[in-house]
Amino acid sequence: MGSNSFRLEIAELPRGGRYKRIDYLKETVRLGGGLDENGFLTPEAVRRGLACLDRFAQRLKGFAPHQVRAVATQTLREARNRDAFLLQARTVLGYPIEVISGREEARLIYAGVARLQPSDKPRLVVDIGGRSTEMILGHGRHPTRAESFQVGSVSLSLKYFGDGRFTEAAFRSAQVAAGAELEEALELFAREHWTEALGSSGTVGAVAQLLVTNGISKDGSITPEGLRWCMEQCLAAGHQDDILLPGLKPERRAVLGGGLSILYTLAVHFGIDHLQATRGALRQGVIFDLDERLDAARSARHKDMRDASVRELQRRFGVDETQAERVQALALQLYADAWPEADLESVRELGWAAALHEIGMMVSHHDHHRHSAYLLAHVDAPGFSQSQQRRLGELVLGQRGGLRKLEAAFTQDALVWQVMCLRLASILCHARSDVPAGVARLDRSNRSALLRLQASWAETHPRTLHLLNEEVETWSRSGALRLALQAR
């Protein structure tokens, strides 16, 4: 769900076989053009987005939830009313929608390009979206640097070509604005770091097609000379409605000025003599990433990117991994006791939250759960969407203290039980020593939970029992669930 277009791609990935596209749908929604001056999606933009998703939903009928992944990019990273829109959008589409960070978008773009257009050369990949531009350096299948910049073809066109007129002054101003946003990338993505440049986006594809159709480029390469020719045609036409060049689709006219300005700025400032349009893009990267997740779900031998991110965060923030493993194992056991029908993603989220529940101790031991929640919601964590990071942040925020802070999130039953299991595991492991197997079991009955403790263990751990009795009172005050203890 991009700022300019919404795209639906359906594909097969046979084991050891080639990527096979089954279907592809694209609609120009211009969601990014529907942000008002206060950062809210206008009712018209919301209607366009929901209408498109309703049509996509018809094509997705019959697909199981684990087969579908929907991601949203810059406009929904920015929109102040995104949560209200996403609530409606999920109902219409019938599947969860994840808002991904700029760097995660860049990583997924590179994954799509690297798999469909493999090469051993050091590469620069650029993707000009509606409201952001991603730049990625990589070698083979591995991105080495990925960044996202808040300038895109829609936002720049609205600001400098909003009346539809093309002037030299507008192109100069748009290029200066693009250069100001991209200036911090000059050293990071300098010519010395790559030997070939690839472009992945609707903007790059549209300009490449325009150059080929009009005989300016034989192979679709985008050059500074070719971009100057495109801008000259715009200036000669004077207005977007009067551009009648072969190869230019009507829906591309309104964002052509901004797209050309960004491309020319990239070419001049980063020394890009030839930019080749790629076959891979964000949507294929999302499919490859989903395939890795499904492999991880099928076999413990496979890990998806999120597992690697969790390990890296533990290392970066000096997490006591032994304690994290204790809490994780016990929290997952209690969750399996109480909620055996939980879906795999909920189980994995609880496991990741337990593995990272103490990362805030790197900031301060006092109120470390609040620091942990903030870090998890805002840190760069490849593989995770912003939406999922917020859920993990809510989980670790709930590991201790009062529960009122989670009242809004407690509308989700699964999250309530995840929080309870994480809290109980943290209390049972509070002495930072192993808890023998079979000591605790959690039973669920509607809105009530019963923690059964081994009597002999409870007798020898009075301090833990004291903390558990306080926990019973905490849940009683919250009203979200009732918790009771029983020694057996």
Short mmCIF file of C-alpha atoms in Angstrom, two decimals:
data_model
loop_
_atom_site.label_atom_id
_atom_site.label_comp_id
_atom_site.label_asym_id
_atom_site.label_seq_id
_atom_site.Cartn_x
_atom_site.Cartn_y
_atom_site.Cartn_z
CA MET A 1 0.00 0.00 0.00
CA GLY A 2 2.20 2.78 -1.35
CA SER A 3 1.79 6.54 -1.40
CA ASN A 4 0.96 6.60 -5.11
CA SER A 5 -0.23 3.08 -5.96
CA PHE A 6 -1.63 0.02 -4.23
CA ARG A 7 -0.35 -3.25 -5.70
CA LEU A 8 -1.37 -6.85 -5.25
CA GLU A 9 0.98 -9.61 -6.39
CA ILE A 10 0.22 -13.32 -6.17
CA ALA A 11 3.09 -15.72 -6.80
CA GLU A 12 4.32 -19.28 -6.40
CA LEU A 13 7.75 -20.18 -5.05
CA PRO A 14 8.38 -23.85 -5.86
CA ARG A 15 11.16 -25.44 -3.83
CA GLY A 16 14.29 -24.96 -5.91
CA GLY A 17 12.24 -23.42 -8.70
CA ARG A 18 11.92 -19.96 -10.19
CA TYR A 19 9.63 -17.22 -9.00
CA LYS A 20 6.30 -17.54 -10.81
CA ARG A 21 3.87 -14.64 -10.89
CA ILE A 22 0.25 -15.80 -10.86
CA ASP A 23 -1.49 -12.43 -10.87
CA TYR A 24 -0.70 -8.74 -10.50
CA LEU A 25 -3.10 -5.89 -9.86
CA LYS A 26 -2.22 -2.21 -9.60
CA GLU A 27 -4.36 0.84 -8.90
CA THR A 28 -3.28 4.47 -8.71
CA VAL A 29 -4.79 5.50 -5.37
CA ARG A 30 -2.73 8.64 -4.61
CA LEU A 31 -3.02 8.10 -0.88
CA GLY A 32 0.01 10.35 -0.40
CA GLY A 33 -1.76 13.16 -2.21
CA GLY A 34 -4.57 12.90 0.32
CA LEU A 35 -2.66 14.12 3.36
CA ASP A 36 -3.95 17.52 4.41
CA GLU A 37 -1.84 20.33 5.87
CA ASN A 38 -2.26 18.89 9.37
CA GLY A 39 -1.09 15.41 8.37
CA PHE A 40 -4.51 13.76 8.28
CA LEU A 41 -5.80 11.57 5.44
CA THR A 42 -8.74 13.31 3.85
CA PRO A 43 -12.11 11.50 3.60
CA GLU A 44 -11.65 11.32 -0.19
CA ALA A 45 -8.25 9.63 0.15
CA VAL A 46 -9.67 7.20 2.70
CA ARG A 47 -12.52 6.32 0.33
CA ARG A 48 -10.10 5.72 -2.56
CA GLY A 49 -7.93 3.47 -0.43
CA LEU A 50 -10.79 1.43 0.98
CA ALA A 51 -12.43 1.03 -2.43
CA CYS A 52 -9.18 -0.36 -3.85
CA LEU A 53 -8.74 -2.74 -0.92
CA ASP A 54 -12.30 -3.96 -1.38
CA ARG A 55 -11.48 -4.92 -4.97
CA PHE A 56 -8.25 -6.60 -3.84
CA ALA A 57 -10.23 -8.54 -1.22
CA GLN A 58 -12.37 -10.08 -3.95
CA ARG A 59 -9.23 -11.48 -5.60
CA LEU A 60 -7.87 -12.78 -2.29
CA LYS A 61 -10.93 -14.84 -1.40
CA GLY A 62 -9.92 -18.36 -0.40
CA PHE A 63 -6.39 -17.50 0.74
CA ALA A 64 -5.50 -18.57 4.28
CA PRO A 65 -4.21 -15.83 6.62
CA HIS A 66 -0.68 -17.23 6.64
CA GLN A 67 -0.51 -16.95 2.83
CA VAL A 68 -1.09 -13.20 2.74
CA ARG A 69 1.02 -10.29 3.89
CA ALA A 70 -0.03 -6.68 3.46
CA VAL A 71 2.40 -3.81 4.08
CA ALA A 72 1.99 -0.04 4.05
CA THR A 73 4.71 2.55 3.49
CA GLN A 74 5.47 6.25 3.95
CA THR A 75 2.02 7.85 3.83
CA LEU A 76 0.77 5.58 6.60
CA ARG A 77 3.99 6.14 8.52
CA GLU A 78 3.12 9.85 8.47
CA ALA A 79 -0.68 10.00 8.67
CA ARG A 80 -1.88 11.13 12.08
CA ASN A 81 -5.16 9.23 11.64
CA ARG A 82 -3.52 6.07 10.36
CA ASP A 83 -4.84 3.84 13.14
CA ALA A 84 -8.43 4.74 12.31
CA PHE A 85 -7.77 4.11 8.62
CA LEU A 86 -5.99 0.80 9.28
CA LEU A 87 -8.87 -0.43 11.42
CA GLN A 88 -11.27 0.11 8.52
CA ALA A 89 -8.75 -1.18 5.97
CA ARG A 90 -8.21 -4.46 7.82
CA THR A 91 -11.97 -5.05 7.96
CA VAL A 92 -12.33 -4.38 4.24
CA LEU A 93 -9.28 -6.38 3.15
CA GLY A 94 -9.84 -9.23 5.59
CA TYR A 95 -6.17 -9.53 6.55
CA PRO A 96 -3.83 -7.67 8.95
CA ILE A 97 -1.93 -4.69 7.52
CA GLU A 98 1.57 -3.86 8.75
CA VAL A 99 3.12 -0.40 8.59
CA ILE A 100 6.81 -0.92 7.87
CA SER A 101 9.66 1.49 8.67
CA GLY A 102 11.66 3.19 5.95
CA ARG A 103 14.70 1.00 6.54
CA GLU A 104 12.57 -2.14 6.55
CA GLU A 105 11.03 -1.02 3.27
CA ALA A 106 14.54 -0.56 1.87
CA ARG A 107 15.59 -4.03 3.05
CA LEU A 108 12.58 -5.64 1.40
CA ILE A 109 13.13 -3.72 -1.84
CA TYR A 110 16.68 -5.05 -1.99
CA ALA A 111 15.46 -8.59 -1.25
CA GLY A 112 13.15 -8.42 -4.26
CA VAL A 113 15.85 -7.03 -6.55
CA ALA A 114 18.60 -9.39 -5.39
CA ARG A 115 16.50 -12.55 -5.85
CA LEU A 116 15.04 -11.67 -9.25
CA GLN A 117 18.15 -10.00 -10.67
CA PRO A 118 21.14 -11.71 -9.01
CA SER A 119 24.66 -10.32 -9.34
CA ASP A 120 27.99 -10.48 -7.54
CA LYS A 121 28.75 -6.83 -8.23
CA PRO A 122 28.52 -4.20 -5.49
CA ARG A 123 25.25 -2.41 -6.21
CA LEU A 124 23.30 0.71 -5.51
CA VAL A 125 19.53 0.26 -5.61
CA VAL A 126 17.23 3.29 -5.50
CA ASP A 127 13.46 3.30 -5.20
CA ILE A 128 11.51 6.54 -5.66
CA GLY A 129 8.12 6.17 -4.05
CA GLY A 130 5.31 8.64 -3.65
CA ARG A 131 6.53 10.20 -0.40
CA SER A 132 9.91 8.56 0.26
CA THR A 133 13.04 7.49 -1.58
CA GLU A 134 14.99 4.42 -0.49
CA MET A 135 18.69 3.89 -1.18
CA ILE A 136 20.39 0.56 -0.58
CA LEU A 137 23.95 -0.69 -1.02
CA GLY A 138 24.39 -4.43 -1.29
CA HIS A 139 26.46 -7.33 -2.51
CA GLY A 140 24.81 -10.52 -3.68
CA ARG A 141 21.70 -11.07 -1.57
CA HIS A 142 22.97 -9.08 1.38
CA PRO A 143 22.21 -5.37 1.87
CA THR A 144 25.11 -3.61 3.56
CA ARG A 145 23.44 -0.23 4.06
CA ALA A 146 19.81 0.81 3.74
CA GLU A 147 18.27 4.23 4.29
CA SER A 148 14.98 5.98 3.62
CA PHE A 149 14.57 9.68 2.86
CA GLN A 150 11.34 11.64 3.08
CA VAL A 151 11.09 12.92 -0.46
CA GLY A 152 8.99 11.30 -3.17
CA SER A 153 7.38 11.90 -6.53
CA VAL A 154 3.94 12.71 -5.09
CA SER A 155 5.07 15.03 -2.29
CA LEU A 156 7.55 16.92 -4.50
CA SER A 157 5.05 17.22 -7.39
CA LEU A 158 2.36 18.58 -5.09
CA LYS A 159 4.69 21.21 -3.65
CA TYR A 160 6.44 22.43 -6.82
CA PHE A 161 4.14 21.39 -9.67
CA GLY A 162 0.82 21.48 -7.82
CA ASP A 163 -0.86 23.68 -10.43
CA GLY A 164 0.18 21.28 -13.20
CA ARG A 165 2.57 23.82 -14.78
CA PHE A 166 6.16 22.97 -15.72
CA THR A 167 8.66 25.82 -15.44
CA GLU A 168 12.43 25.99 -15.19
CA ALA A 169 12.08 27.66 -11.79
CA ALA A 170 9.88 24.82 -10.52
CA PHE A 171 12.37 22.18 -11.67
CA ARG A 172 15.26 24.08 -10.05
CA SER A 173 13.39 24.46 -6.76
CA ALA A 174 12.31 20.82 -6.75
CA GLN A 175 15.89 19.67 -7.38
CA VAL A 176 17.23 21.88 -4.59
CA ALA A 177 14.63 20.45 -2.21
CA ALA A 178 15.46 16.88 -3.23
CA GLY A 179 19.17 17.58 -2.88
CA ALA A 180 18.70 19.01 0.60
CA GLU A 181 16.91 15.86 1.73
CA LEU A 182 19.46 13.52 0.10
CA GLU A 183 22.59 15.49 1.03
CA GLU A 184 23.30 13.44 4.15
CA ALA A 185 23.56 10.36 1.91
CA LEU A 186 26.37 11.72 -0.28
CA GLU A 187 29.21 10.01 1.60
CA LEU A 188 27.25 6.91 2.62
CA PHE A 189 26.28 6.06 -0.98
CA ALA A 190 29.23 7.61 -2.82
CA ARG A 191 30.31 6.25 -6.23
CA GLU A 192 33.25 4.39 -4.70
CA HIS A 193 30.89 2.00 -2.87
CA TRP A 194 29.17 0.47 -5.94
CA THR A 195 29.79 -0.50 -9.54
CA GLU A 196 26.22 -0.74 -10.89
CA ALA A 197 23.09 1.27 -10.20
CA LEU A 198 19.57 -0.13 -10.37
CA GLY A 199 16.22 1.56 -9.99
CA SER A 200 13.13 -0.09 -8.55
CA SER A 201 9.87 1.83 -8.58
CA GLY A 202 7.02 3.06 -10.71
CA THR A 203 8.91 6.29 -11.36
CA VAL A 204 12.01 4.53 -12.70
CA GLY A 205 9.94 2.11 -14.77
CA ALA A 206 7.83 4.92 -16.24
CA VAL A 207 10.85 7.05 -17.21
CA ALA A 208 12.70 4.04 -18.67
CA GLN A 209 9.64 3.16 -20.78
CA LEU A 210 9.32 6.77 -21.93
CA LEU A 211 12.96 6.88 -23.07
CA VAL A 212 12.74 3.57 -24.96
CA THR A 213 9.43 4.35 -26.67
CA ASN A 214 10.74 7.67 -27.94
CA GLY A 215 14.08 6.25 -29.14
CA ILE A 216 16.18 8.11 -26.58
CA SER A 217 17.47 4.90 -24.98
CA LYS A 218 17.86 1.51 -26.62
CA ASP A 219 18.01 -0.62 -23.48
CA GLY A 220 15.96 1.49 -21.06
CA SER A 221 18.99 2.93 -19.25
CA ILE A 222 18.29 6.23 -17.56
CA THR A 223 21.10 8.76 -18.07
CA PRO A 224 21.49 12.45 -17.16
CA GLU A 225 21.10 13.24 -20.87
CA GLY A 226 17.90 11.25 -21.07
CA LEU A 227 16.51 12.97 -17.98
CA ARG A 228 17.30 16.40 -19.43
CA TRP A 229 15.41 15.39 -22.59
CA CYS A 230 12.39 14.40 -20.47
CA MET A 231 12.42 17.72 -18.63
CA GLU A 232 12.73 19.61 -21.93
CA GLN A 233 9.59 17.85 -23.17
CA CYS A 234 7.78 18.88 -20.00
CA LEU A 235 8.87 22.50 -20.42
CA ALA A 236 7.84 22.49 -24.08
CA ALA A 237 4.40 21.17 -23.14
CA GLY A 238 4.08 23.70 -20.34
CA HIS A 239 1.35 21.80 -18.48
CA GLN A 240 0.94 18.20 -17.38
CA ASP A 241 -2.33 17.85 -19.30
CA ASP A 242 -0.55 18.73 -22.55
CA ILE A 243 2.16 16.06 -22.37
CA LEU A 244 1.24 13.63 -25.12
CA LEU A 245 4.48 11.64 -25.34
CA PRO A 246 4.23 8.01 -26.51
CA GLY A 247 4.87 5.60 -23.64
CA LEU A 248 3.66 7.92 -20.88
CA LYS A 249 0.56 6.68 -19.09
CA PRO A 250 -2.02 9.37 -18.21
CA GLU A 251 -1.93 8.59 -14.47
CA ARG A 252 1.84 9.23 -14.41
CA ARG A 253 1.61 12.84 -15.66
CA ALA A 254 0.69 14.38 -12.29
CA VAL A 255 3.81 13.02 -10.56
CA LEU A 256 6.27 13.22 -13.44
CA GLY A 257 7.80 16.56 -12.44
CA GLY A 258 8.68 15.42 -8.93
CA GLY A 259 9.95 12.04 -10.12
CA LEU A 260 12.23 13.55 -12.76
CA SER A 261 13.58 16.08 -10.25
CA ILE A 262 14.57 13.34 -7.80
CA LEU A 263 16.09 11.17 -10.53
CA TYR A 264 18.14 14.04 -11.92
CA THR A 265 19.34 15.01 -8.44
CA LEU A 266 20.41 11.41 -7.80
CA ALA A 267 22.18 11.17 -11.15
CA VAL A 268 24.15 14.41 -10.74
CA HIS A 269 25.03 14.22 -7.05
CA PHE A 270 25.79 10.48 -6.83
CA GLY A 271 27.55 10.09 -10.17
CA ILE A 272 24.96 7.76 -11.68
CA ASP A 273 25.76 7.66 -15.41
CA HIS A 274 23.40 4.76 -16.13
CA LEU A 275 20.45 3.65 -14.00
CA GLN A 276 18.86 0.40 -15.09
CA ALA A 277 15.27 -0.45 -14.23
CA THR A 278 15.00 -3.69 -12.26
CA ARG A 279 12.59 -6.61 -12.40
CA GLY A 280 12.36 -6.88 -8.61
CA ALA A 281 10.62 -4.50 -6.25
CA LEU A 282 9.13 -4.16 -2.79
CA ARG A 283 6.21 -6.50 -3.48
CA GLN A 284 8.50 -9.38 -4.49
CA GLY A 285 10.68 -8.71 -1.46
CA VAL A 286 7.61 -9.02 0.75
CA ILE A 287 6.76 -12.37 -0.85
CA PHE A 288 10.31 -13.70 -0.40
CA ASP A 289 10.27 -12.55 3.23
CA LEU A 290 6.90 -14.23 3.79
CA ASP A 291 8.31 -17.44 2.32
CA GLU A 292 11.18 -17.33 4.83
CA ARG A 293 8.68 -16.89 7.66
CA LEU A 294 6.67 -19.88 6.47
CA ASP A 295 9.86 -21.97 6.28
CA ALA A 296 10.66 -20.97 9.87
CA ALA A 297 7.16 -21.99 10.96
CA ARG A 298 7.48 -25.39 9.27
CA SER A 299 10.89 -26.29 10.61
CA ALA A 300 12.96 -25.26 13.62
CA ARG A 301 16.02 -25.45 11.37
CA HIS A 302 14.85 -22.36 9.52
CA LYS A 303 14.93 -18.89 11.05
CA ASP A 304 13.41 -15.75 9.66
CA MET A 305 15.01 -12.31 9.81
CA ARG A 306 13.21 -11.43 13.03
CA ASP A 307 15.03 -14.14 14.99
CA ALA A 308 18.36 -12.69 13.87
CA SER A 309 17.18 -9.19 14.84
CA VAL A 310 16.26 -10.37 18.34
CA ARG A 311 19.68 -11.91 18.84
CA GLU A 312 21.37 -8.73 17.61
CA LEU A 313 19.27 -6.55 19.94
CA GLN A 314 20.17 -8.79 22.88
CA ARG A 315 23.84 -8.37 22.02
CA ARG A 316 23.61 -4.61 21.41
CA PHE A 317 21.80 -3.89 24.68
CA GLY A 318 23.74 -6.32 26.85
CA VAL A 319 20.76 -8.51 27.77
CA ASP A 320 21.28 -11.24 30.39
CA GLU A 321 20.54 -14.02 27.91
CA THR A 322 20.35 -16.76 30.56
CA GLN A 323 17.61 -14.88 32.41
CA ALA A 324 15.86 -14.06 29.14
CA GLU A 325 15.80 -17.76 28.24
CA ARG A 326 14.34 -18.67 31.66
CA VAL A 327 11.55 -16.13 31.37
CA GLN A 328 10.92 -16.98 27.72
CA ALA A 329 10.62 -20.74 28.32
CA LEU A 330 8.27 -20.32 31.28
CA ALA A 331 6.12 -17.64 29.62
CA LEU A 332 5.67 -19.83 26.55
CA GLN A 333 4.82 -22.85 28.68
CA LEU A 334 2.17 -20.92 30.63
CA TYR A 335 0.74 -19.52 27.38
CA ALA A 336 0.52 -23.01 25.89
CA ASP A 337 -1.27 -24.20 29.05
CA ALA A 338 -3.82 -21.40 28.98
CA TRP A 339 -4.19 -20.75 25.27
CA PRO A 340 -3.31 -23.95 23.34
CA GLU A 341 -5.21 -22.75 20.27
CA ALA A 342 -3.08 -19.57 19.94
CA ASP A 343 -1.77 -18.89 16.44
CA LEU A 344 1.95 -19.25 15.80
CA GLU A 345 2.54 -15.51 15.37
CA SER A 346 1.12 -14.76 18.83
CA VAL A 347 3.36 -17.43 20.33
CA ARG A 348 6.41 -16.03 18.56
CA GLU A 349 5.61 -12.47 19.62
CA LEU A 350 5.45 -13.54 23.26
CA GLY A 351 8.77 -15.35 22.85
CA TRP A 352 10.44 -12.30 21.32
CA ALA A 353 9.02 -10.01 24.01
CA ALA A 354 10.34 -12.30 26.73
CA ALA A 355 13.75 -12.47 25.04
CA LEU A 356 13.93 -8.66 25.00
CA HIS A 357 11.96 -7.68 28.09
CA GLU A 358 15.08 -6.36 29.87
CA ILE A 359 16.75 -4.39 27.06
CA GLY A 360 15.77 -1.18 28.86
CA MET A 361 18.20 -2.00 31.68
CA MET A 362 20.92 -0.64 29.42
CA VAL A 363 19.28 2.77 29.96
CA SER A 364 18.33 2.44 33.63
CA HIS A 365 17.36 -0.30 36.06
CA HIS A 366 14.64 1.99 37.43
CA ASP A 367 11.46 1.63 35.35
CA HIS A 368 13.38 -0.52 32.90
CA HIS A 369 10.10 -1.86 31.50
CA ARG A 370 9.24 1.62 30.23
CA HIS A 371 12.66 2.01 28.61
CA SER A 372 12.32 -1.48 27.11
CA ALA A 373 8.91 -0.59 25.66
CA TYR A 374 10.20 2.63 24.10
CA LEU A 375 13.24 0.95 22.59
CA LEU A 376 11.24 -1.92 21.13
CA ALA A 377 8.72 0.45 19.57
CA HIS A 378 11.37 2.68 17.95
CA VAL A 379 14.60 0.74 17.35
CA ASP A 380 15.52 -0.45 13.84
CA ALA A 381 14.78 -4.18 13.85
CA PRO A 382 15.02 -5.77 10.38
CA GLY A 383 12.12 -8.10 9.64
CA PHE A 384 9.69 -6.43 12.06
CA SER A 385 7.01 -3.99 10.98
CA GLN A 386 6.36 -0.85 12.99
CA SER A 387 2.98 -2.35 13.88
CA GLN A 388 4.54 -5.49 15.32
CA GLN A 389 7.21 -3.53 17.19
CA ARG A 390 4.47 -1.51 18.86
CA ARG A 391 2.78 -4.76 19.98
CA LEU A 392 6.07 -6.02 21.42
CA GLY A 393 6.47 -2.67 23.15
CA GLU A 394 3.02 -3.03 24.73
CA LEU A 395 3.91 -6.51 25.92
CA VAL A 396 7.13 -5.53 27.65
CA LEU A 397 5.51 -2.40 29.07
CA GLY A 398 3.02 -4.71 30.78
CA GLN A 399 5.65 -6.98 32.35
CA ARG A 400 5.39 -5.16 35.68
CA GLY A 401 3.59 -2.34 37.47
CA GLY A 402 -0.06 -1.39 37.16
CA LEU A 403 -2.21 -2.49 34.24
CA ARG A 404 -4.15 0.69 33.63
CA LYS A 405 -1.52 1.82 31.11
CA LEU A 406 -2.63 -1.07 28.84
CA GLU A 407 -6.39 -0.54 29.03
CA ALA A 408 -6.67 0.48 25.37
CA ALA A 409 -4.65 -2.53 24.20
CA PHE A 410 -6.59 -4.95 26.39
CA THR A 411 -9.40 -5.05 23.86
CA GLN A 412 -7.36 -7.88 22.30
CA ASP A 413 -7.86 -11.10 24.28
CA ALA A 414 -4.64 -12.68 23.05
CA LEU A 415 -2.59 -9.71 24.29
CA VAL A 416 -4.19 -9.85 27.74
CA TRP A 417 -3.12 -13.47 28.16
CA GLN A 418 0.32 -12.78 26.68
CA VAL A 419 0.85 -10.03 29.25
CA MET A 420 -0.31 -12.24 32.10
CA CYS A 421 2.04 -15.06 31.08
CA LEU A 422 5.00 -12.68 30.75
CA ARG A 423 4.28 -11.12 34.15
CA LEU A 424 3.92 -14.48 35.90
CA ALA A 425 7.09 -15.83 34.28
CA SER A 426 9.02 -12.71 35.36
CA ILE A 427 7.82 -13.12 38.95
CA LEU A 428 8.55 -16.84 39.09
CA CYS A 429 12.07 -16.17 37.75
CA HIS A 430 12.64 -12.96 39.74
CA ALA A 431 15.46 -14.52 41.79
CA ARG A 432 17.30 -15.15 38.49
CA SER A 433 17.52 -18.85 39.13
CA ASP A 434 16.05 -21.82 37.28
CA VAL A 435 12.46 -22.86 37.94
CA PRO A 436 12.11 -26.67 37.76
CA ALA A 437 9.76 -28.10 35.16
CA GLY A 438 6.25 -28.78 36.40
CA VAL A 439 6.32 -26.16 39.19
CA ALA A 440 3.61 -23.99 37.64
CA ARG A 441 0.62 -24.48 35.37
CA LEU A 442 -1.87 -21.87 34.16
CA ASP A 443 -5.49 -22.83 33.53
CA ARG A 444 -7.97 -20.64 31.67
CA SER A 445 -11.72 -20.50 32.09
CA ASN A 446 -13.45 -17.67 30.22
CA ARG A 447 -12.14 -14.48 31.90
CA SER A 448 -10.49 -16.26 34.82
CA ALA A 449 -7.02 -17.71 35.27
CA LEU A 450 -5.84 -20.21 37.87
CA LEU A 451 -2.11 -20.53 38.54
CA ARG A 452 -1.46 -23.97 40.03
CA LEU A 453 1.81 -24.15 41.99
CA GLN A 454 3.62 -27.21 43.26
CA ALA A 455 3.00 -27.03 47.04
CA SER A 456 6.49 -28.12 48.09
CA TRP A 457 8.10 -25.47 45.86
CA ALA A 458 5.73 -22.74 47.06
CA GLU A 459 6.58 -23.51 50.71
CA THR A 460 10.29 -22.99 50.07
CA HIS A 461 9.80 -19.76 48.08
CA PRO A 462 7.79 -17.45 50.36
CA ARG A 463 9.06 -14.26 48.70
CA THR A 464 7.89 -15.44 45.29
CA LEU A 465 4.54 -16.41 46.80
CA HIS A 466 4.27 -12.91 48.28
CA LEU A 467 4.84 -11.35 44.85
CA LEU A 468 2.29 -13.69 43.26
CA ASN A 469 -0.35 -12.71 45.84
CA GLU A 470 0.30 -9.07 45.00
CA GLU A 471 -0.15 -9.98 41.33
CA VAL A 472 -3.57 -11.45 42.12
CA GLU A 473 -4.54 -8.07 43.59
CA THR A 474 -3.20 -6.21 40.57
CA TRP A 475 -5.37 -8.22 38.17
CA SER A 476 -8.36 -7.85 40.48
CA ARG A 477 -8.05 -4.06 40.29
CA SER A 478 -7.67 -4.06 36.51
CA GLY A 479 -10.87 -5.97 35.75
CA ALA A 480 -9.30 -7.40 32.58
CA LEU A 481 -8.97 -10.93 34.00
CA ARG A 482 -9.33 -12.63 37.36
CA LEU A 483 -6.27 -14.47 38.68
CA ALA A 484 -6.24 -17.01 41.49
CA LEU A 485 -3.49 -19.14 43.06
CA GLN A 486 -3.66 -22.76 44.13
CA ALA A 487 -0.93 -24.87 45.73
CA ARG A 488 -1.23 -28.55 44.77
#
